[in-house]
């Protein structure tokens, strides 16, 4: 008998002895990090409300109880009884029964009402019908990404359960080594921005954190071929952790599956969905630019299939000697600071991923409170000594000025913006400004992936800033549903109509004017001297956006198909409003460390250009007397 089977056997005996004698245990299995207990008496289990919680804390495991398939009532009968238990206001839109596991997935507009106080309604459901309910939110704005991901996972349910069972046995395998060490190897994003990737290793376990591309330098991928990573085979990696969905962190994760990786990806649920959206777009862009993509869409589906979503704050066993906890990073939807507890109190490491320290309109500020942490791996995008950002309030004031001046001229405001994050932030600023009368009411047209990204934001209000979350919970106050927002879904014809109409605001991708519908908007509006092209985000070196900012007014436009490169003369006003950023500035990064509880002994400054990482590293050393480093790629640090 394998050690895992022995362990499960012992657990079954222990659980049986803990339970009242009238509750039977028919099977005990690992599924990913969870222990699944099958019983022939699900109703009795549910009646004793605290039983599962008591078991979980006694065994120090995450426990799910499921009914033995042959004691289940028929879905047809169960459906009626379930609907009778759930309040009508919950807005149930779908019930999906899975007889093999005894689970019923309930999709509802108001999941909180299906759950009930401390899960009371869920327990009522099991008491009535025996099925184990699982609740998901009906997206308030229809999202093809969310529904595609959910349908795909439904379709692949059997295979997914096999994956989870395999991962579960891996996590709970017997520790083989008596040796003790903790190492971090840098595979990318050191003294550069892009291709984020690290390996965290112990004698027992190897964990890959992020695997991104380098924008503008397609060939430069993380150093995955070293022995610590894939050099010894993809099976060498136990788990992949994704801090957030931006492509410089996520783009090459599907490539791991092409190389034979078959293990789990741990991340938040919104990051899983955004990752799918952005990776598919990444393949699309590569195809349009005539580049051979490094993997195909099948590998994106593999990545989604292998994702084990975690909520902020859940302490999760991901290896025999490693516990992972994700915390809000304040950067984009679902972004996480990742905390690893290694061994039994041996060592603790936190990776910041990308962070925003202060609250923004969209997110609460990054969490920097941990039970213990000895080493912090910290992003340094704006770590340079002069990297201070304009105050957000000043930025918003300037944006409103630009809008008002343009409106008074009868012009239109064209804003290039990233689909994920910046666009939703702009929507919140504009919605409030119109509501309070700071700017006149006018239509706001959203083009490109912006609407889809907004729909994903609305699906996961728990991941948004408190007050925004509460507004979305009350449908009539959901700011993203305000009537001035119009989703451009009619293509070129609709754009022309908008261009021929009155004053309005257009938010469109791509954020750095590198293709996408923004090019079409430039063709329509570029010649209008009364209109304003307004930059609200960073324009990287070498992008068309940067060149326009620098005064270029002859814009190459590709009237596709005719083979001629045309040029457009830009007559629009060009304005730049700084200060909107998903990243902490220098002050924010210092504050993150200064107020961190507990303060780490060592800090590795990464994810910034050479001078930024070195500036930040030396400042933290001088100000807080900690050991700091600005490593290069391919360095290894040993901590224990
Ligand atoms: Zn990012």
XYZ file of C-alpha atoms and ligand atoms in Angstrom:
641
model
C 0.000 0.000 0.000
C 1.390 3.436 -0.940
C 1.981 5.971 1.789
C -0.855 8.156 0.462
C -3.309 5.228 0.574
C -2.144 4.431 4.078
C -2.658 8.076 5.037
C -6.181 8.091 3.550
C -6.971 4.869 5.368
C -5.855 6.365 8.673
C -7.854 9.540 7.974
C -10.955 7.471 7.262
C -10.576 5.672 10.572
C -10.017 8.934 12.424
C -12.971 10.696 10.771
C -15.260 7.734 11.469
C -14.318 7.828 15.123
C -14.914 11.598 15.325
C -18.388 11.390 13.751
C -21.577 10.400 15.573
C -22.242 6.688 15.058
C -25.242 7.276 12.762
C -23.098 9.050 10.136
C -21.159 6.714 7.871
C -18.042 7.373 5.819
C -17.971 5.473 2.529
C -14.789 6.890 1.025
C -12.056 9.459 1.608
C -10.077 10.976 -1.266
C -7.762 13.840 -2.009
C -8.814 16.216 -4.776
C -6.126 18.828 -5.182
C -5.538 20.436 -1.794
C -8.909 19.253 -0.471
C -9.914 16.153 1.402
C -13.219 14.837 0.073
C -15.322 12.751 2.446
C -18.062 10.631 0.866
C -20.979 9.671 3.082
C -24.267 7.781 2.797
C -25.773 10.241 5.288
C -25.298 13.709 3.763
C -28.504 15.040 5.326
C -27.427 14.159 8.841
C -24.021 15.662 8.159
C -25.711 18.923 7.158
C -27.961 18.921 10.205
C -24.960 19.153 12.499
C -23.906 22.523 11.155
C -20.471 22.737 12.762
C -19.300 19.210 12.077
C -17.309 19.928 8.933
C -15.586 22.930 10.472
C -14.655 20.924 13.568
C -13.242 18.114 11.450
C -11.274 20.562 9.305
C -9.614 22.196 12.279
C -8.970 18.878 14.008
C -7.326 17.361 10.906
C -5.886 20.691 9.703
C -7.220 20.040 6.218
C -9.721 21.617 3.860
C -12.701 19.264 3.866
C -15.564 18.839 1.416
C -18.406 16.413 2.133
C -20.168 14.726 -0.769
C -23.026 12.239 -0.866
C -22.454 8.702 -2.019
C -23.941 8.709 -5.551
C -26.454 5.918 -4.833
C -28.238 7.768 -2.014
C -29.079 10.774 -4.194
C -32.589 11.878 -5.052
C -33.407 12.359 -8.745
C -32.332 15.739 -10.171
C -35.926 16.432 -11.255
C -37.219 16.084 -7.682
C -34.186 17.754 -6.156
C -34.559 20.776 -8.424
C -38.018 21.593 -7.071
C -36.961 21.204 -3.464
C -33.830 23.316 -3.948
C -35.805 26.121 -5.584
C -38.209 26.033 -2.643
C -35.355 26.555 -0.175
C -33.608 29.411 -2.022
C -35.253 32.854 -1.678
C -36.773 34.094 -4.973
C -34.691 37.278 -4.845
C -31.509 35.225 -5.285
C -32.235 35.138 -9.020
C -31.218 31.552 -9.784
C -30.400 31.277 -13.499
C -29.162 27.691 -13.720
C -28.977 24.429 -11.777
C -26.523 21.855 -13.020
C -26.523 18.372 -11.460
C -23.439 16.139 -11.453
C -24.517 12.693 -10.302
C -20.972 11.258 -10.314
C -19.898 13.550 -7.473
C -23.267 14.459 -5.976
C -22.674 18.133 -6.649
C -25.196 20.648 -7.897
C -23.802 23.879 -9.321
C -26.185 26.756 -8.695
C -25.712 29.855 -10.808
C -27.417 32.893 -9.293
C -27.464 36.649 -9.621
C -27.074 37.009 -5.860
C -24.881 34.121 -4.647
C -24.921 35.492 -1.087
C -28.627 34.672 -0.829
C -28.025 31.086 -1.943
C -25.263 30.709 0.641
C -27.172 32.275 3.533
C -25.757 33.457 6.830
C -22.629 31.415 7.593
C -23.718 28.958 4.901
C -27.098 28.217 6.478
C -29.046 28.071 3.191
C -26.467 25.730 1.677
C -26.861 23.401 4.651
C -30.647 23.616 4.305
C -30.295 22.480 0.704
C -28.202 19.444 1.629
C -30.544 18.613 4.506
C -33.472 18.566 2.086
C -31.972 16.815 -0.929
C -28.602 15.331 0.044
C -26.777 16.982 -2.896
C -23.718 19.164 -2.236
C -24.386 22.669 -3.572
C -21.726 24.867 -5.146
C -22.568 28.475 -5.983
C -21.328 30.720 -8.787
C -22.410 34.237 -9.740
C -24.354 34.881 -12.930
C -22.302 37.593 -14.621
C -24.327 40.860 -14.338
C -22.918 41.775 -17.762
C -22.799 38.830 -20.141
C -19.208 37.680 -20.538
C -18.248 35.238 -23.261
C -14.961 34.549 -21.431
C -16.663 33.574 -18.186
C -19.252 31.415 -19.924
C -16.657 29.787 -22.201
C -14.435 28.930 -19.234
C -17.362 27.579 -17.214
C -18.714 25.516 -20.112
C -15.287 24.164 -20.903
C -14.667 23.107 -17.298
C -18.104 21.481 -17.215
C -17.293 19.527 -20.357
C -13.917 18.446 -18.986
C -15.231 17.589 -15.537
C -14.151 13.952 -15.570
C -10.647 14.645 -16.724
C -10.411 17.504 -14.282
C -11.302 15.228 -11.405
C -8.541 12.839 -12.476
C -6.102 15.760 -12.533
C -7.209 16.899 -9.088
C -6.876 13.408 -7.669
C -3.366 13.067 -9.063
C -2.396 16.517 -7.738
C -3.897 15.637 -4.362
C -1.740 12.517 -4.086
C 1.336 14.534 -5.104
C 0.681 17.164 -2.447
C 0.248 14.566 0.272
C 3.136 12.303 -0.702
C 5.633 11.328 1.947
C 8.598 13.669 2.350
C 11.699 11.955 1.017
C 14.529 14.201 2.178
C 15.959 14.942 5.619
C 17.976 17.791 4.175
C 16.828 21.395 4.710
C 17.291 24.350 2.391
C 15.266 27.031 0.664
C 16.484 28.565 -2.579
C 15.210 31.088 -5.098
C 16.518 31.120 -8.666
C 15.745 34.123 -10.864
C 14.685 33.100 -14.391
C 13.676 36.538 -15.670
C 12.528 40.108 -14.899
C 15.744 40.968 -13.071
C 17.167 44.378 -13.978
C 14.513 44.458 -16.691
C 10.734 44.672 -16.958
C 9.124 41.635 -18.546
C 9.414 37.829 -18.574
C 8.720 37.478 -14.848
C 9.673 34.017 -13.589
C 11.229 32.463 -10.488
C 11.867 29.034 -9.066
C 11.408 28.475 -5.362
C 12.999 25.178 -4.360
C 13.489 22.934 -1.370
C 15.022 19.417 -1.329
C 11.467 18.141 -1.732
C 9.721 20.621 -4.014
C 10.146 22.986 -6.961
C 7.640 25.773 -7.544
C 7.536 28.078 -10.554
C 6.214 31.572 -9.867
C 4.969 33.347 -13.036
C 6.114 32.751 -16.614
C 5.749 35.875 -18.722
C 6.907 37.323 -22.018
C 8.883 40.495 -22.603
C 6.794 43.064 -24.489
C 8.619 44.349 -27.546
C 11.240 41.563 -27.342
C 9.414 38.406 -28.417
C 12.498 36.165 -28.434
C 13.433 36.927 -24.836
C 11.686 34.351 -22.699
C 12.467 33.290 -19.121
C 15.498 30.984 -18.685
C 13.314 27.905 -18.403
C 15.983 25.503 -19.670
C 18.151 25.619 -16.520
C 18.259 22.398 -14.430
C 16.301 24.017 -11.577
C 13.392 24.597 -13.974
C 12.585 22.531 -17.063
C 16.186 21.438 -17.719
C 15.553 18.303 -15.698
C 12.183 17.738 -17.395
C 8.833 19.402 -16.958
C 7.843 16.809 -14.348
C 10.538 18.364 -12.169
C 8.107 21.193 -11.349
C 5.531 20.498 -8.624
C 3.352 23.565 -9.026
C 2.988 26.822 -10.920
C 1.751 29.980 -9.173
C 0.452 32.917 -11.183
C 0.468 36.313 -9.430
C -1.737 38.037 -12.033
C -2.932 37.859 -15.624
C -0.739 40.499 -17.315
C 1.149 38.893 -20.174
C 4.590 39.785 -18.813
C 3.666 37.345 -16.003
C 1.349 34.856 -17.737
C 2.010 34.695 -21.501
C 4.239 31.618 -21.506
C 2.386 29.472 -18.982
C 0.672 27.447 -21.758
C 4.138 26.760 -23.170
C 4.896 24.712 -20.026
C 2.133 22.289 -21.032
C 3.580 22.031 -24.519
C 6.850 21.024 -22.830
C 5.044 18.269 -20.915
C 4.132 19.936 -17.648
C 1.021 18.268 -16.256
C 0.690 19.785 -12.784
C -1.469 22.450 -11.158
C -1.589 26.229 -11.587
C -2.662 28.047 -8.451
C -4.181 31.475 -8.877
C -7.406 33.377 -8.216
C -10.576 32.687 -10.194
C -10.632 36.105 -11.949
C -6.960 35.690 -12.893
C -7.804 32.335 -14.488
C -10.477 33.962 -16.675
C -8.417 37.051 -17.548
C -5.409 34.841 -18.285
C -7.478 32.893 -20.835
C -8.725 36.109 -22.447
C -5.256 37.682 -22.680
C -3.430 34.532 -23.823
C -5.913 33.941 -26.645
C -5.524 37.582 -27.657
C -1.742 37.119 -27.508
C -2.032 34.286 -30.056
C -4.340 36.426 -32.173
C -1.929 39.349 -32.248
C 0.998 37.042 -33.085
C -0.968 35.582 -36.000
C -1.954 39.037 -37.301
C 1.656 40.186 -37.159
C 2.773 37.074 -39.017
C 4.786 35.659 -36.098
C 4.719 31.967 -35.263
C 3.045 31.747 -31.860
C 4.990 29.662 -29.292
C 1.946 27.447 -28.618
C -1.627 27.047 -29.853
C -4.993 27.631 -28.214
C -5.201 23.991 -27.125
C -2.419 24.736 -24.620
C -4.405 27.692 -23.229
C -7.242 25.247 -22.553
C -4.788 22.860 -20.846
C -3.693 25.705 -18.586
C -7.298 26.523 -17.663
C -8.051 22.849 -17.046
C -5.096 22.581 -14.652
C -5.932 25.737 -12.704
C -6.896 25.327 -9.064
C -8.503 28.613 -8.017
C -7.785 29.903 -4.514
C -9.398 32.735 -2.606
C -7.429 35.456 -0.873
C -6.423 34.360 2.619
C -6.917 30.593 2.157
C -3.891 28.737 3.534
C -3.379 25.828 1.141
C -1.054 22.820 1.138
C 0.564 22.697 -2.292
C 3.412 20.273 -1.486
C 4.387 18.107 1.493
C 6.551 20.973 2.783
C 4.926 24.126 1.336
C 1.797 26.093 2.226
C 0.633 28.871 -0.102
C -1.559 31.881 0.715
C -2.668 34.521 -1.818
C -3.396 38.097 -0.711
C -4.813 41.109 -2.538
C -2.081 43.015 -4.441
C -4.202 46.027 -5.514
C -2.733 45.929 -9.043
C -5.339 44.416 -11.382
C -8.399 42.209 -10.911
C -7.418 39.036 -9.061
C -3.782 40.084 -8.608
C -2.045 38.467 -5.656
C 0.879 38.835 -3.310
C 1.929 35.201 -2.814
C 3.139 33.978 0.551
C 4.921 30.646 1.035
C 5.346 28.945 4.377
C 8.053 26.324 4.025
C 8.619 23.322 6.276
C 7.191 23.240 9.744
C 8.096 26.817 10.657
C 11.367 26.631 8.704
C 11.118 29.679 6.427
C 8.692 32.191 4.846
C 8.964 33.974 1.500
C 6.589 36.495 -0.074
C 6.574 37.474 -3.768
C 4.906 40.850 -4.285
C 4.037 40.287 -7.958
C 2.962 43.717 -9.205
C 1.456 45.844 -6.446
C -0.351 49.080 -5.777
C 0.128 50.116 -2.159
C -2.605 52.745 -1.793
C -6.287 52.196 -2.429
C -7.371 53.024 -5.981
C -10.867 53.482 -7.366
C -10.904 49.793 -8.306
C -8.991 48.023 -5.545
C -8.051 48.081 -1.914
C -4.312 48.625 -1.448
C -1.884 45.670 -1.355
C -1.825 43.467 1.749
C 1.502 43.505 3.618
C 0.502 41.806 6.835
C 1.717 38.210 7.297
C 2.137 35.783 10.191
C 5.843 35.576 9.358
C 8.079 36.527 6.458
C 11.870 36.456 6.240
C 12.409 37.265 2.564
C 10.440 39.552 0.251
C 10.812 39.504 -3.533
C 9.651 42.990 -4.489
C 8.708 44.549 -7.835
C 10.606 47.776 -8.639
C 8.867 49.093 -11.783
C 8.821 52.608 -10.290
C 11.667 52.042 -7.841
C 13.936 54.737 -9.314
C 14.802 57.705 -7.110
C 12.677 60.088 -9.198
C 9.762 57.766 -9.851
C 7.078 59.736 -8.059
C 3.629 59.809 -9.588
C 1.184 62.668 -9.774
C -1.448 62.535 -7.100
C -4.514 60.670 -8.364
C -6.817 63.609 -7.541
C -4.687 66.023 -9.579
C -4.712 63.567 -12.468
C -8.481 63.288 -12.389
C -8.822 67.095 -12.259
C -6.609 67.454 -15.314
C -8.554 64.765 -17.200
C -11.845 66.561 -16.494
C -10.334 69.844 -17.720
C -9.299 68.228 -20.995
C -12.788 66.763 -21.418
C -14.557 70.056 -20.663
C -12.372 72.074 -23.034
C -12.900 69.576 -25.835
C -16.654 69.464 -25.195
C -16.839 73.268 -25.363
C -15.213 73.104 -28.798
C -17.806 70.507 -29.833
C -15.034 67.923 -30.175
C -14.646 64.298 -29.150
C -12.248 62.775 -26.643
C -10.367 59.686 -27.770
C -8.583 57.739 -25.034
C -6.359 54.758 -25.876
C -6.516 52.389 -22.887
C -5.607 48.865 -21.852
C -8.679 46.651 -21.746
C -7.929 45.303 -18.284
C -7.686 47.754 -15.408
C -7.127 51.222 -16.831
C -10.365 51.178 -18.823
C -12.482 50.250 -15.803
C -10.728 52.922 -13.748
C -11.542 55.499 -16.447
C -15.162 54.308 -16.504
C -15.411 54.912 -12.745
C -13.876 58.396 -13.016
C -16.165 59.345 -15.921
C -19.307 57.901 -14.345
C -18.719 59.863 -11.147
C -17.768 63.072 -12.947
C -21.007 62.973 -14.958
C -23.079 62.085 -11.913
C -21.685 65.020 -9.928
C -21.826 67.435 -12.868
C -18.046 67.945 -13.131
C -18.297 67.126 -16.819
C -21.406 67.201 -19.045
C -23.371 64.025 -19.688
C -22.345 62.494 -22.991
C -22.032 58.994 -24.411
C -18.923 56.975 -23.543
C -18.169 54.414 -26.261
C -16.112 51.363 -25.362
C -14.279 49.538 -28.110
C -12.045 46.452 -28.310
C -11.856 44.006 -25.413
C -12.861 46.694 -22.888
C -16.471 45.613 -22.541
C -15.507 41.964 -22.108
C -12.918 42.860 -19.460
C -15.526 45.000 -17.693
C -17.935 42.069 -17.684
C -15.275 39.924 -15.989
C -14.742 42.639 -13.355
C -18.490 42.678 -12.658
C -18.521 38.891 -12.247
C -16.067 39.055 -9.334
C -17.084 42.020 -7.163
C -15.475 40.351 -4.107
C -12.110 41.212 -5.640
C -12.904 44.926 -6.005
C -12.586 47.744 -3.511
C -15.152 47.491 -0.684
C -17.419 50.377 -1.671
C -17.350 49.449 -5.360
C -18.187 45.843 -4.472
C -21.176 46.995 -2.452
C -22.448 49.123 -5.347
C -22.233 46.183 -7.742
C -24.110 43.963 -5.290
C -26.972 46.448 -5.658
C -27.646 46.132 -9.362
C -29.190 49.533 -9.884
C -25.989 51.137 -8.591
C -23.485 49.118 -10.621
C -21.408 51.982 -12.090
C -20.327 49.818 -15.029
C -23.987 49.562 -16.056
C -24.505 53.348 -16.163
C -26.541 54.310 -19.214
C -23.888 56.515 -20.879
C -21.655 53.494 -21.508
C -22.079 52.041 -24.971
C -20.414 48.880 -26.146
C -19.294 49.252 -29.774
C -20.322 45.913 -31.231
C -21.419 47.026 -34.669
C -17.884 47.368 -36.028
C -16.830 49.934 -38.606
C -20.315 51.174 -39.401
C -21.054 52.023 -35.783
C -17.694 53.761 -35.474
C -18.455 55.951 -38.473
C -21.835 56.892 -37.003
C -20.207 57.856 -33.713
C -17.515 59.815 -35.561
C -20.191 61.743 -37.504
C -22.209 62.473 -34.344
C -21.898 64.947 -31.485
C -19.450 65.250 -28.574
C -18.573 61.992 -26.862
C -15.777 60.054 -25.220
C -14.247 56.963 -26.843
C -12.186 54.459 -24.859
C -10.423 52.026 -27.156
C -7.647 49.453 -27.249
C -4.758 49.118 -27.779
C -3.430 51.220 -24.936
C -0.152 52.086 -26.689
C -1.714 52.618 -30.149
C -0.138 49.434 -31.450
C -3.010 48.168 -33.595
C -6.561 47.288 -32.575
C -9.681 49.453 -33.036
C -7.820 52.600 -31.895
C -6.264 52.681 -35.389
C -9.712 52.881 -36.913
C -10.688 55.686 -34.513
C -7.576 57.598 -35.538
C -8.642 57.306 -39.165
C -12.084 58.673 -38.282
C -11.117 61.390 -35.817
C -7.436 62.068 -36.568
C -8.214 64.962 -38.878
C -10.542 66.793 -36.451
C -8.722 69.724 -34.875
C -11.494 70.155 -32.274
C -11.058 66.644 -30.884
C -8.444 65.479 -28.378
C -6.347 62.329 -28.235
C -5.722 61.822 -24.520
C -3.093 59.447 -23.140
C -3.778 58.144 -19.634
C -1.248 55.318 -19.497
C 2.433 54.665 -19.918
C 3.596 54.646 -23.561
C 6.610 52.393 -23.974
C 9.648 53.340 -26.040
C 9.204 52.432 -29.684
C 5.392 52.376 -29.679
C 3.284 54.598 -31.936
C 1.713 56.078 -28.804
C 5.100 57.277 -27.595
C 5.920 58.747 -30.995
C 2.645 60.682 -31.090
C 3.356 61.924 -27.555
C 6.719 63.138 -28.843
C 5.068 65.206 -31.539
C 4.777 62.897 -34.570
C 1.797 63.937 -36.663
C 2.267 61.751 -39.719
C 0.697 58.462 -38.734
C 1.082 55.318 -40.824
C -2.322 53.730 -41.329
C -2.781 50.432 -43.022
C -5.882 50.411 -45.213
C -5.750 46.679 -45.201
C -5.578 44.774 -48.415
C -4.447 47.440 -50.852
C -0.788 46.857 -50.100
C -0.028 50.551 -49.861
C 1.180 52.165 -46.676
C -0.973 55.258 -46.239
C -0.213 58.194 -44.027
C -2.633 60.221 -42.004
C -1.962 63.716 -40.809
C -2.940 64.068 -37.185
C -4.744 67.341 -36.529
C -6.196 66.379 -33.152
C -4.990 67.969 -29.959
C -2.724 65.560 -28.069
C -2.779 65.579 -24.262
C -1.153 63.370 -21.653
C -2.621 62.912 -18.204
C -0.109 61.186 -15.918
C -0.765 59.586 -12.587
C -3.121 56.742 -13.410
C -1.159 53.592 -12.673
C -1.668 50.077 -11.433
C 1.804 50.167 -9.909
C 3.013 51.646 -6.649
C 5.414 54.537 -7.244
C 8.708 54.858 -5.366
C 6.928 56.200 -2.290
C 4.356 53.399 -2.442
C 7.043 50.710 -2.693
C 8.898 52.174 0.292
C 5.661 52.425 2.254
C 4.835 48.814 1.450
C 8.127 47.724 3.032
C 8.080 50.275 5.855
C 4.645 49.262 7.109
C 5.104 45.574 6.373
C 4.288 43.373 9.323
C 6.631 41.737 10.171
C 9.411 43.526 8.342
C 11.464 41.052 6.248
C 15.165 40.443 6.847
C 16.000 40.367 3.155
C 14.540 42.017 0.076
C 15.234 41.069 -3.548
C 14.417 44.042 -5.810
C 13.277 42.742 -9.202
C 10.955 43.665 -12.091
C 12.408 47.076 -12.895
C 15.197 48.360 -15.102
C 18.748 48.281 -13.809
C 18.791 51.702 -12.152
C 15.319 51.309 -10.599
C 16.163 48.003 -8.934
C 19.515 49.322 -7.693
C 18.064 52.620 -6.438
C 15.317 50.847 -4.544
C 17.694 48.224 -3.181
C 20.134 50.791 -1.796
C 17.361 53.006 -0.385
C 15.782 50.105 1.509
C 19.204 49.094 2.829
C 19.979 52.616 4.085
C 16.550 53.462 5.452
C 15.607 50.181 7.107
C 18.919 48.444 7.619
C 17.827 45.244 5.899
C 19.850 43.071 3.562
C 18.828 43.998 0.041
C 19.767 42.774 -3.415
C 19.176 43.760 -7.026
C 19.860 40.359 -8.588
C 20.562 39.616 -12.226
C 18.765 36.874 -14.096
C 19.966 33.326 -13.306
C 21.168 34.041 -9.790
C 20.378 31.616 -6.992
C 19.952 32.636 -3.372
C 20.088 30.170 -0.535
C 18.150 31.199 2.561
C 18.370 28.310 4.996
Zn 1.171 43.664 -14.035
